[in-house]
Amino acid sequence: MLGKLFGFRSARILLSSQPPTRLCAQAGRSHGPYTPHFASSSILIRRQFLITLPKTPKILPSPSPQAVAEISALEAAADAEPRNVESQVKLLRHLVSTQTKTGYKLVMNRWERMCQFDPASPLLRSDEAFELYLTALAKSGHEASITHAAHRRDTLLSGNGVSEDVSPSLDAHRIEVPPSPTPSLTAELPESPPNLVSRSRILAQSILSKTFKTAQPSTGTPESSPVGAAVAGSGVGVSGNPIHVTLSEPRGATFMRFVRFIVLTFVGSFFILVLLAVLLENSGLLKVNRKASEFEPMQSKPVKFSDVLGVDEAKEELQEVVEFLKNPATFANLGGKLPKGILLTGRPGTGKTMLARAVAGEAGVPFFFASGSEFDEMFVGVGAKRVRELFAAARKKQPAIIFIDELDAMGGKRSSRDAHYMKQTLNQLLVEMDGFQQSEGIIVIAATNFPESLDPALVRPGRFDNTIAVPLPDVRGRVQIVRHYMKDVTSSPEVDPMIIARGTAGFSGADLQNMVNQAAIKASRDGKKEITLKDLEWAKDRILMGAERTSHYIDPKVKKMTAYHEGGHALVALYTEGAMPLHKVTCVTRGHSLGLTQFLPDDDQVSVSLKEYLASIAVSMGGRAAEDLIYGEENVTSGCMSDLKNATKQATNLVRLFGYSRKIGPVHYQYDDDLSTAKREEIESETQRILVDGYNRAKTLLDEKKDELHRLAEALVEHETLDLAQVRRVIKGEPIESVEESLSKLTSESESPPPVLEPQSEGSTAGEGEQAEVAAS
């Protein structure tokens, strides 16, 4: 092989007459330009050498036959022992000493083949061998590839593996200079690792320095080298046209920097906003528009005791407070003091807030209003601060009245498990009402629906001295309330407030106001000029039973079963002694019920006897008993669930709370913790016995009145709604006005006469509470 290369001209070497711009380090493959990363401190040295590289030195003639024979022997020894560094270096040294282009080519081929196919060879760690390789590159005119060769050796030595992105072998492709006279210097500069200058780079710089020093005396200018001429010709790297260096970052570094920026911005903004909110809250800037409604006397139309109806006992107790505020000296003669607090308790809508406003209106003193839920917010200490501000504003206007609605929102019972900041608002209220600093001339009136949930320290004498219960209005109170609200609407002269009041037992003042308003809306929608008793009756049924579902389709079979169910309730109520009087029965869908039976007590009930409880249980079982009697036990529907729930609750109360069981005795078991297992079983047994007895009683009665049950069910299917008088006529077999006759009568008369209602109060038993869901499914 060596003889063919050195001795015969037929062995042509595909080399160009010009030196290459760069030499890549992989044999047998072509590759594009290498993009360098200038991160090393040696960039200035490399730039200087690349600009002033000399021309290719003159190649001496071929060696003598003796030298070729010696090189052939060394080559055979090196091939026999590829891992022997000494034999490999000796061969490379002799090849370089030939000072021929072919010898330099063989040195480069052997080194690059070793790097490609045996990167773990010990020859790679030999600095002398690497220096011979760099010398061959410099002597053969490939100075631009020296720095890249050093970088590749460092990469292989660091254990990163051999890159696929390397240059072709010299014996496989021809190395040519690009035709452009101004090649890009950036494309020719190799990549350098960001570490300190390694041994390979020191050797590379040494070879480049020697080449530069050798070429400088003969040239004198950097334009004498191909690269230098190209750089000088393009004007790159001089003042006014610098070389632009791009520093590349590892993949993913930009994303992590962006995420870090977002997180830091969010956290910093959060703390800044919290600090700003605390400062604004403490400075009072956020409460500029709120102080007028919270800490200033309310400017509105004064309310008098004459405007508060149906709560005469509560007005009498509050009248003493009004007299004390008007004439404190009269009570102070005997050493009396103004009460500090009055607690109003009762169901919603009974007039507690209006009573407090009436006290302020009658006494003519400033009235401060606050709600229990308005004190505490998201910041700790805000509730206690607002309590202090409220009492401070009231002291400036004393004598004054502070009304706190829904006191249970801030005055609930404290426990050791509560956090300390949850007690600050209540503690501040306790201190303001009866603390070291006495509040003279200030009365605190509070209202709550749950007095049992208040803290004992709050309701003790000295803070809330008086507790006034505001009950639901009785018949006389309801008459007064209805007359009061009827003044604001146009009503028919036939409307009797007494009839309305007796039929609205259990209604609060707010319920009566809503009923009158609903009746006025319906009369206006129907085009009437005044409200009739029928409109008020419609409004009462809407409040008690819900709105009619006129668009809901009911299967005829389901409607007939509902008629039997409601007819069972009605017949048991008619024929059972002690049952609540029947008022109305309907199979019209209202709310979640397919039908409903409504009852009216004779008067306001304050107590219930055992006979009345047992009759109520039998009436509740009447619907299920009717279904069982007509359709069979296997066809009883789930619409009886609400009836069973009501009956079970009453039977349980009879045994556990009221002492009506002979077996259990006159005892009161309110909580399950008070019961043993045996006693609990006895109570359940007695409850079941009462329920079974009531069911059998209802079923026996309906079996005896089966014909009347059929007539009542058929009438309900036809007319849908029947009152007490119509029910009595139906069960006697007497005809009632049909639907067609009623419609013709309504069209013939300009105004239909109102129905005559008995002077009774009202109550109801929902029978088909769950049957609507069954029908819908």
Tab-separated table of N, CA and C in Angstrom, residues 1 67 208 281 301 457 588 738:
chain	number	residue	atom	x	y	z
A	1	MET	N	0.826	-1.207	0.000
A	1	MET	CA	0.000	0.000	0.000
A	1	MET	C	0.857	1.254	0.000
A	67	ALA	N	13.290	4.475	3.174
A	67	ALA	CA	12.335	5.049	4.132
A	67	ALA	C	10.967	4.407	3.989
A	208	LEU	N	-0.570	26.027	16.155
A	208	LEU	CA	-0.962	27.209	15.396
A	208	LEU	C	0.062	28.326	15.550
A	281	GLU	N	-57.773	48.940	55.476
A	281	GLU	CA	-58.808	48.608	56.459
A	281	GLU	C	-58.575	49.350	57.763
A	301	LYS	N	-88.584	57.241	58.002
A	301	LYS	CA	-89.882	57.587	58.578
A	301	LYS	C	-90.027	56.908	59.928
A	457	ALA	N	-72.941	34.086	78.903
A	457	ALA	CA	-72.422	35.359	79.388
A	457	ALA	C	-73.082	36.547	78.707
A	588	VAL	N	-105.551	18.181	42.823
A	588	VAL	CA	-104.781	19.007	41.888
A	588	VAL	C	-103.313	18.984	42.315
A	738	SER	N	-121.704	20.979	38.436
A	738	SER	CA	-120.656	20.425	37.596
A	738	SER	C	-119.718	21.529	37.115
